[in-house]
Coordinates of C-alpha atoms in Angstrom, one line a residue:
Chain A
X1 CA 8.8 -45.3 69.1
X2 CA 5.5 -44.6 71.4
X3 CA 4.4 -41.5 69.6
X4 CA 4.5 -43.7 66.1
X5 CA 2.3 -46.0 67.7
X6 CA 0.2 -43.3 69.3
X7 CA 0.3 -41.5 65.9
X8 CA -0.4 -44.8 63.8
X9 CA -3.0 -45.9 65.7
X10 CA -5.1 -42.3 66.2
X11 CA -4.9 -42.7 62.4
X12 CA -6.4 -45.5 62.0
X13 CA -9.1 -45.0 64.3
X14 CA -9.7 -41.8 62.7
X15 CA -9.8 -43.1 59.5
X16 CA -12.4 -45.5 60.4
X17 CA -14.5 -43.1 62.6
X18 CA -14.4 -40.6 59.7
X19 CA -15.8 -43.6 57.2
X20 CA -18.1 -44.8 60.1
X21 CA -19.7 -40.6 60.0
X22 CA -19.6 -41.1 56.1
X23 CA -21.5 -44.1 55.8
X24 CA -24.2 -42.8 58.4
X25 CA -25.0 -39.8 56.6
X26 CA -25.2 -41.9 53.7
X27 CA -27.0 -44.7 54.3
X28 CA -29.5 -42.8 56.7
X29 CA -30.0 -45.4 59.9
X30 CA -33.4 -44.5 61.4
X31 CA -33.1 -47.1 64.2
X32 CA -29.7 -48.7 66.2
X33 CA -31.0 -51.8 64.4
X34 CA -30.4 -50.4 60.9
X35 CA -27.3 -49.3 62.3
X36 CA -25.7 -52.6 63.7
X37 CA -27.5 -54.5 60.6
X38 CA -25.5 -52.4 58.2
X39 CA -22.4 -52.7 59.8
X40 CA -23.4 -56.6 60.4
X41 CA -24.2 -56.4 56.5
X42 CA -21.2 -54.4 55.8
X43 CA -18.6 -57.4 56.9
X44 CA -20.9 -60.4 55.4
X45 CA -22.1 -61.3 58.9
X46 CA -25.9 -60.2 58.7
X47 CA -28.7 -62.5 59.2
X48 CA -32.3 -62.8 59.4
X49 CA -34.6 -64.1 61.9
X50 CA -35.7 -67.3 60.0
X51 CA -38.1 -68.9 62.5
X52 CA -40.1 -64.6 62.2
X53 CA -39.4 -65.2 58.1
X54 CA -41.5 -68.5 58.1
X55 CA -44.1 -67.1 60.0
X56 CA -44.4 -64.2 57.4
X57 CA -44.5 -66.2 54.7
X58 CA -47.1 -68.4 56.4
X59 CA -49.2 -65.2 56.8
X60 CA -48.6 -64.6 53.7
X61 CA -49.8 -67.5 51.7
X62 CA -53.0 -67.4 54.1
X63 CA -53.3 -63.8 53.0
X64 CA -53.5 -62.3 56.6
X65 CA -51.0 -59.5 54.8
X66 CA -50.4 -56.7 58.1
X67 CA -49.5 -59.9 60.1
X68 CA -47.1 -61.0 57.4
X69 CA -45.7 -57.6 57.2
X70 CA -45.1 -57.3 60.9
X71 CA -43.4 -60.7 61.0
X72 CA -41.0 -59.9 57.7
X73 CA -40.4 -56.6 59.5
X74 CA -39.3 -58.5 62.5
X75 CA -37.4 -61.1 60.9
X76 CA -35.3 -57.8 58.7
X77 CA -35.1 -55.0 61.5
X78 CA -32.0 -53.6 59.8
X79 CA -34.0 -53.7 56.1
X80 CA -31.1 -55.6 54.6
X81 CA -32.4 -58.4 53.4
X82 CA -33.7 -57.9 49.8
X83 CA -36.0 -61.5 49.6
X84 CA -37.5 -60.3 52.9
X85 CA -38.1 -56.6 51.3
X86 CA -39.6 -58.4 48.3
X87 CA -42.3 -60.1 50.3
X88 CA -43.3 -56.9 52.0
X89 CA -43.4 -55.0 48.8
X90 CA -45.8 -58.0 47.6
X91 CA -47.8 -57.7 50.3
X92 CA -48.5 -54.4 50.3
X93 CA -49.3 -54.9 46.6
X94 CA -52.0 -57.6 47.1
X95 CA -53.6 -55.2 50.4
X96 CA -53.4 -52.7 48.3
X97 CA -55.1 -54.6 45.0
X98 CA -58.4 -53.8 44.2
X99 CA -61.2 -54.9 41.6
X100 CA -62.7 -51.4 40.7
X101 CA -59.4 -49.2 42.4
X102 CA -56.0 -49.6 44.1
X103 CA -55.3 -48.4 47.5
X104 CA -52.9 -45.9 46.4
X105 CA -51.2 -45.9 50.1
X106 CA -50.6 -49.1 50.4
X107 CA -48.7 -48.9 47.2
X108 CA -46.8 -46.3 47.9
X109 CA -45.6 -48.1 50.5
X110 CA -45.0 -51.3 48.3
X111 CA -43.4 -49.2 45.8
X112 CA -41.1 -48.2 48.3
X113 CA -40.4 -51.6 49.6
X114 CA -39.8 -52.8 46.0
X115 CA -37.2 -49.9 45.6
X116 CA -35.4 -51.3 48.6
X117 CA -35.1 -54.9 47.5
X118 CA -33.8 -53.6 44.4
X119 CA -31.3 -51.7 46.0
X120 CA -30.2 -54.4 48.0
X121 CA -30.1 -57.1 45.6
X122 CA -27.0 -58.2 43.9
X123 CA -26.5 -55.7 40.9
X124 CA -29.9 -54.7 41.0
X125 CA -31.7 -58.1 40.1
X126 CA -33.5 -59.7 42.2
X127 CA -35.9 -63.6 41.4
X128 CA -37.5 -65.2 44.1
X129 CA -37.8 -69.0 43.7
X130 CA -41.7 -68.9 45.1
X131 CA -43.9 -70.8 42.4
X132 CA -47.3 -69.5 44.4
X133 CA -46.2 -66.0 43.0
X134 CA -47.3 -64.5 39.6
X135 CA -44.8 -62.0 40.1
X136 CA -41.4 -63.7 40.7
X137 CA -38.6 -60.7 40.2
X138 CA -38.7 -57.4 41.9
X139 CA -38.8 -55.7 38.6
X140 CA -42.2 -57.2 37.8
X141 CA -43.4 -56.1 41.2
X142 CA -42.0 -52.5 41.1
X143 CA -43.5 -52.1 37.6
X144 CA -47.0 -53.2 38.5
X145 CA -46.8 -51.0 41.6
X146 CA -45.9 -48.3 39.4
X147 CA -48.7 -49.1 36.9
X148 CA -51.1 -49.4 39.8
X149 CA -50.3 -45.7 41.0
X150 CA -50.4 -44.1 37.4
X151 CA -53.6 -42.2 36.7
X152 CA -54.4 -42.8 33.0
X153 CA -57.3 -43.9 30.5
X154 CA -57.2 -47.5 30.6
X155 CA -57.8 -47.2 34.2
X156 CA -61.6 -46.3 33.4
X157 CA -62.1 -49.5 31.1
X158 CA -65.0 -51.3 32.5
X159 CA -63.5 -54.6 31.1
X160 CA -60.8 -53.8 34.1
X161 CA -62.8 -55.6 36.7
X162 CA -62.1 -58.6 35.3
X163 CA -58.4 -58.7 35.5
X164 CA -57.4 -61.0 38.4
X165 CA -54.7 -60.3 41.1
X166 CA -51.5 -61.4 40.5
Chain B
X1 CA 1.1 -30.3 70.9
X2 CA 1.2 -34.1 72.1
X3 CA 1.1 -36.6 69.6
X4 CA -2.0 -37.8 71.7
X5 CA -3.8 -34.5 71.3
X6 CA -3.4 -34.6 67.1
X7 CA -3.5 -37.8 66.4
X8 CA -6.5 -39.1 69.0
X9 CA -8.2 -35.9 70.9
X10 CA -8.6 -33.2 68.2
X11 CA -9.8 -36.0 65.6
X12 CA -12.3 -37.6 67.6
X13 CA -13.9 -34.3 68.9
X14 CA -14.3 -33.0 65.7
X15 CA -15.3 -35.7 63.8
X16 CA -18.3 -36.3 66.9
X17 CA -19.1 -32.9 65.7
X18 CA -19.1 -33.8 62.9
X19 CA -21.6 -36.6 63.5
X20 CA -24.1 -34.7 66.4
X21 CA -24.0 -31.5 63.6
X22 CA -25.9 -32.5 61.2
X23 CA -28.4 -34.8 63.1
X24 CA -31.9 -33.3 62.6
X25 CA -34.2 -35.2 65.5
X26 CA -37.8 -34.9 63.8
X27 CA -40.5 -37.3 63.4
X28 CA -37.4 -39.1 62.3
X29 CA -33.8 -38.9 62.5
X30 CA -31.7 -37.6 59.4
X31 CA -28.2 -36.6 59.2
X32 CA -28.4 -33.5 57.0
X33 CA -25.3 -32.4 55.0
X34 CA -23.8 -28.9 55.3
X35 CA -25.7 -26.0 53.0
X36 CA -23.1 -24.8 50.4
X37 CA -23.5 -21.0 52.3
X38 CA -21.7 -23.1 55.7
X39 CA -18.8 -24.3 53.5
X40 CA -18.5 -20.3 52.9
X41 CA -18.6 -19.7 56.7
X42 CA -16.8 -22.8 57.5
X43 CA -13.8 -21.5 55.1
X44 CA -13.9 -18.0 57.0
X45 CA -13.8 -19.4 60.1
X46 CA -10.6 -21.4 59.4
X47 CA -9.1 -18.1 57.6
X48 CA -9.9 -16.3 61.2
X49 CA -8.5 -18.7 63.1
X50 CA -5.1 -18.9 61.1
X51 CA -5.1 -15.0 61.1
X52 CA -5.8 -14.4 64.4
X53 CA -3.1 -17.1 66.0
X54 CA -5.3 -19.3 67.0
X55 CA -4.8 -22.0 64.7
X56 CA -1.2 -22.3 62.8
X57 CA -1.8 -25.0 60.0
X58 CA 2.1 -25.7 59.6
X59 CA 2.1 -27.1 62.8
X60 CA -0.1 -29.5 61.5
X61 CA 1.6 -30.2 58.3
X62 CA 4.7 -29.4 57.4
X63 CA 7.6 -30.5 55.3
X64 CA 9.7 -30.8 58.2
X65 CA 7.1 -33.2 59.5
X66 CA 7.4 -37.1 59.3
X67 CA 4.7 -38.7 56.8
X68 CA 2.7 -39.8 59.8
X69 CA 2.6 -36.9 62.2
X70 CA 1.6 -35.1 58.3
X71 CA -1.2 -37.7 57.9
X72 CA -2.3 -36.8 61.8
X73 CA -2.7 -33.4 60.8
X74 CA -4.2 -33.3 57.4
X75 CA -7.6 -35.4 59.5
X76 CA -7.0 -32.9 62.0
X77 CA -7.9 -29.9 59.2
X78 CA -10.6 -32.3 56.9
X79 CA -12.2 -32.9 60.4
X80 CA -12.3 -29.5 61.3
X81 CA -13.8 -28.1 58.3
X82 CA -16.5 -30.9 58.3
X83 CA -17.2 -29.9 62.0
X84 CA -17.4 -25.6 61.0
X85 CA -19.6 -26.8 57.9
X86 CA -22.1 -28.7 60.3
X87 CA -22.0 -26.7 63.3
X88 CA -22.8 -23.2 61.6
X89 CA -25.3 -25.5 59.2
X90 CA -26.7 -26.4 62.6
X91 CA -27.0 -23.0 64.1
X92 CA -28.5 -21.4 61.0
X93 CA -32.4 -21.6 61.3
X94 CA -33.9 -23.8 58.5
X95 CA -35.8 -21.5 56.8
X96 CA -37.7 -17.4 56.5
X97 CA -36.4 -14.7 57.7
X98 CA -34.3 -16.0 60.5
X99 CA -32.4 -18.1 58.1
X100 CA -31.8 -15.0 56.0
X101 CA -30.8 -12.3 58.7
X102 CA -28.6 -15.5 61.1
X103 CA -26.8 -16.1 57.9
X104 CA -25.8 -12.6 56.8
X105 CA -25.2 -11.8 60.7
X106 CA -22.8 -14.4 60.6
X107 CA -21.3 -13.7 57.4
X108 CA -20.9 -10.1 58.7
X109 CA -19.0 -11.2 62.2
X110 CA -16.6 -13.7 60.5
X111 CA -15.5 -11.1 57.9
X112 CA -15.3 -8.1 60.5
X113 CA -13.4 -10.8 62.8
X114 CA -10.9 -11.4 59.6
X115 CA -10.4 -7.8 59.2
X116 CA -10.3 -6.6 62.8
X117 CA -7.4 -9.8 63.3
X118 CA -7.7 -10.2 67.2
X119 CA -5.1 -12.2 69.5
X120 CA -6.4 -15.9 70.2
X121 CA -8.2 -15.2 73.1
X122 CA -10.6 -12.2 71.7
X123 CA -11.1 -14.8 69.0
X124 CA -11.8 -17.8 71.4
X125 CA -14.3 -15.5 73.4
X126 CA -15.8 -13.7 70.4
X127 CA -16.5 -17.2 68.5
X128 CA -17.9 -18.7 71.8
X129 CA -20.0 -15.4 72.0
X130 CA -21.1 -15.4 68.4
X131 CA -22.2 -19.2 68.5
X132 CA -23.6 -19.2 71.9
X133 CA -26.0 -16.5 70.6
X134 CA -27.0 -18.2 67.1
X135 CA -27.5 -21.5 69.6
X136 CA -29.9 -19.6 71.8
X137 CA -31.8 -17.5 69.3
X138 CA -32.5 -21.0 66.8
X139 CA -33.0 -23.7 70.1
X140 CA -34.3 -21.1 72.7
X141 CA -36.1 -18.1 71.4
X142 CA -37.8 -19.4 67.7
X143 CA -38.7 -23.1 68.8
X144 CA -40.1 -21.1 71.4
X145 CA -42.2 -19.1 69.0
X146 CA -42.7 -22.2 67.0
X147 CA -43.6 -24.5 69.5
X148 CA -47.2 -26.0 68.9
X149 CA -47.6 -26.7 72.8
X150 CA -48.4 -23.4 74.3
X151 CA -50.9 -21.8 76.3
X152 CA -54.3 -20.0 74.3
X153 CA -52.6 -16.7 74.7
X154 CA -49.0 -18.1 73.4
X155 CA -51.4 -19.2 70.5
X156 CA -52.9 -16.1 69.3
X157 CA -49.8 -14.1 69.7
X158 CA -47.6 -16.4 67.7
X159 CA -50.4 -16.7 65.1
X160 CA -50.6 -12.8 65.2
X161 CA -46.8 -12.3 65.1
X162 CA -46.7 -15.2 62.0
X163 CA -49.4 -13.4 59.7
X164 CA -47.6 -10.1 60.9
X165 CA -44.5 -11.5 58.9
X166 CA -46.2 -13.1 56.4
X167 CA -45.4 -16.7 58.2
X168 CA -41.7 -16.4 58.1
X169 CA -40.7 -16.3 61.3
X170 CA -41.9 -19.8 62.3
X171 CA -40.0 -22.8 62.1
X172 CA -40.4 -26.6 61.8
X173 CA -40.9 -27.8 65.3
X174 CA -37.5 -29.6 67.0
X175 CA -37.5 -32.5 69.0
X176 CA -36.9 -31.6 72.6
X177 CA -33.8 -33.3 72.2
X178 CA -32.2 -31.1 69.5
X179 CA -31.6 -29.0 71.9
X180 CA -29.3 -30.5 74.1
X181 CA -27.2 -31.9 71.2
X182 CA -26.7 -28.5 69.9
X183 CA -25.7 -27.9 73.1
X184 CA -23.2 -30.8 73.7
X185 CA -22.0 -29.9 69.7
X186 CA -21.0 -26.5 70.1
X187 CA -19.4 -27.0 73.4
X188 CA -17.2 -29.8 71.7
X189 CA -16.8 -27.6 69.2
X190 CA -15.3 -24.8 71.4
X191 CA -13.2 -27.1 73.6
X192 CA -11.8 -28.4 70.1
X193 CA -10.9 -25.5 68.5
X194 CA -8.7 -24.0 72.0
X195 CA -6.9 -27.4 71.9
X196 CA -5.5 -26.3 68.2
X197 CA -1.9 -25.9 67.9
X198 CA -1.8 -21.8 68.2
X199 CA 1.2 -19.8 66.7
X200 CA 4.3 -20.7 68.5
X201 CA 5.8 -17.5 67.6
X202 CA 3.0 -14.5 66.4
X203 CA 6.0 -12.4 65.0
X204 CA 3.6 -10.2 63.5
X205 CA 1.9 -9.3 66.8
X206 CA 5.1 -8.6 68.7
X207 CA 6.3 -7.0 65.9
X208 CA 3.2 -4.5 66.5
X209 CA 3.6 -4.7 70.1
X210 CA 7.4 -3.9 70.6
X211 CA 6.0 -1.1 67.8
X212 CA 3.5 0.7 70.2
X213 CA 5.9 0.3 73.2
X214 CA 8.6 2.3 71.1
X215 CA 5.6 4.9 70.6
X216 CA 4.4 4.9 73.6
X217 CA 8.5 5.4 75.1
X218 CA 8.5 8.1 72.9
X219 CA 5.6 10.2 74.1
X220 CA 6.7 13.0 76.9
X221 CA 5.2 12.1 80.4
X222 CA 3.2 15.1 81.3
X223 CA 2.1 14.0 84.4
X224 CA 5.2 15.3 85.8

């Protein structure tokens, strides 16, 4: 009788170390944030800062971008959280938005951010509900990031410096 | 073996190798998977251990077996191939000519160490042997020759030996920290692989032995 427990329950904790090892070289956690957020995240149970959110998206909307970005990041230190990725993408995109040229970095990073909310948004799609955005779903975002990083003829038009930010 | 030891110990220290394997401590931290060559040597090491006694499978699963203790043993042999995959993937220097000569060197040992078919204990020593010296020659002697801090001297003569060989002797900079995890790796690694279930009864090997004993009976003592 002991050595079925012993046996049942070295199983079983097996079994979930093995899928814990899985799921790190998988998911690729660079901090122990990422890691307790995924697990958090894994069981329904992960949550952002809100109070850090608000202060983002105050930044934000006062365009004060790198303190917005550092708020968001705090507010998402496990990256889970695809709204909170979308408003980083976004703000690298209007840092990054030029009249005559695009900081190609900045959307790099963006682009990057975008990629993230996508990931993490249910099947794939993801609208924010923010009516001071041109840009509502990641898609839109992504795409213009894309466009913004794509060397091509148009992007020597003279009329282009009268295209606004969005 | 102790339902303990297969079901708990021998699981857990594998699979941490598993885990510590394939970390790669750079600018960031990334869990690398195994190269496909490391399954190869991963596979050979397993055949070794079978061959030489060291490991006996069937006392891992076995029809005889109860569906749990069988369970117990099949993560027993996943775990330990993931840990050979990573480990040797760990040793193997990530790139040049080291990668190149480290991986036929240890193609070369594992298949002399199939054919030669040693009792457990050459096999324990020889594997402790053969990855204490891939642990020294990747962490100790190149990060040394790749290390960026370094005296004026150290400079030229690594920048001399690296145009010497066409830059393929240098590797990417560790972390001072890989090190030490290497370290801790293969030692769990070792530890693991003498707490396998050996062969309860190498009937080959006496087989052999009461063999040579006959012969040996048979030769004439000319001493006297």
């Amino acid at each position: 009788m002991r050595e079925s427990v012993v046996r049942g329950v070295g199983l079983t904790a097996s079994l979930l170390y093995a899928a814990v090892v899985g799921w790190l070289y998988i998911s690729q956690p660079q901090t122990v944030a990422h890691v307790t957020g995924g697990f958090a995240s894994m069981v329904g149970a992960y949550e952002i800062d809100r109070e850090a959110f608000d202060d983002g998206l105050r930044f934000f909307r006062r365009g004060q971008y790198v303190e917005a970005r550092a708020s968001f990041a705090r507010a998402d230190t496990a990256e889970r959280d695809a709204r909170t990725q979308f408003y980083i993408a976004y703000a690298y995109y209007r840092q990054g938005w030029g009249r005559l040229y695009n900081d190609d970095a900045l959307f790099a990073q963006g682009l990057v951010a975008a990629d993230k909310a996508i990931a993490l948004a249910p099947n794939g799609r993801l609208v924010v509900d923010d009516i001071e955005l041109q840009m509502r779903s990641a898609d839109e975002l992504r795409a213009e990031l894309q466009r913004g990083l794509t060397r091509e003829a148009d992007d020597f038009n003279p009329l282009k410096v009268f295209r606004s930010r969005k | 073996m102790s339902a303990l030891r297969e079901a708990i110990v021998l699981p857990f220290l594998l699979l941490t190798v598993a885990l510590l394997a394939g970390a790669d401590i750079g600018t960031a931290v990334a869990l690398v998977p195994p190269t496909v060559f490391s399954l190869v040597l991963a596979t050979m090491l397993i055949v070794a251990l079978v061959r030489s006694g060291a490991f006996d499978p069937a006392r891992l699963m076995h029809g005889s077996r109860p569906p749990l203790a069988n369970a117990n043993g099949a993560i027993v042999l996943a775990a330990l191939f993931a840990a050979s995959a990573q480990l040797l993937a760990m040793l193997t220097p990530r790139s040049g000519l080291p990668l190149f000569f480290v991986d036929v060197l240890l193609f070369v040992l594992l298949l002399n160490t199939l054919v030669s078919e040693p009792d457990r204990v050459r096999l324990l020593r020889s594997l402790a042997v053969t990855l204490g010296s891939a642990l020294v020659l990747k962490f100790v002697v190149l990060a040394a020759v790749s290390s960026p801090a370094g005296g004026r001297m150290s400079r030229v003569m690594i920048a001399v030996f690296d145009a010497a060989t066409f830059g393929s002797i240098t590797q990417e900079a560790h972390a001072p920290a890989s090190g030490y995890l290497a370290f801790l790796a293969t030692a769990l690694f070792l530890v693991a692989v003498a707490l396998l279930p050996p062969v309860a009864y190498p009937a080959r090997r006496m087989e052999l032995e009461a063999r040579r004993r006959t012969e040996l009976e048979r030769v004439p003592d000319r001493s006297s």
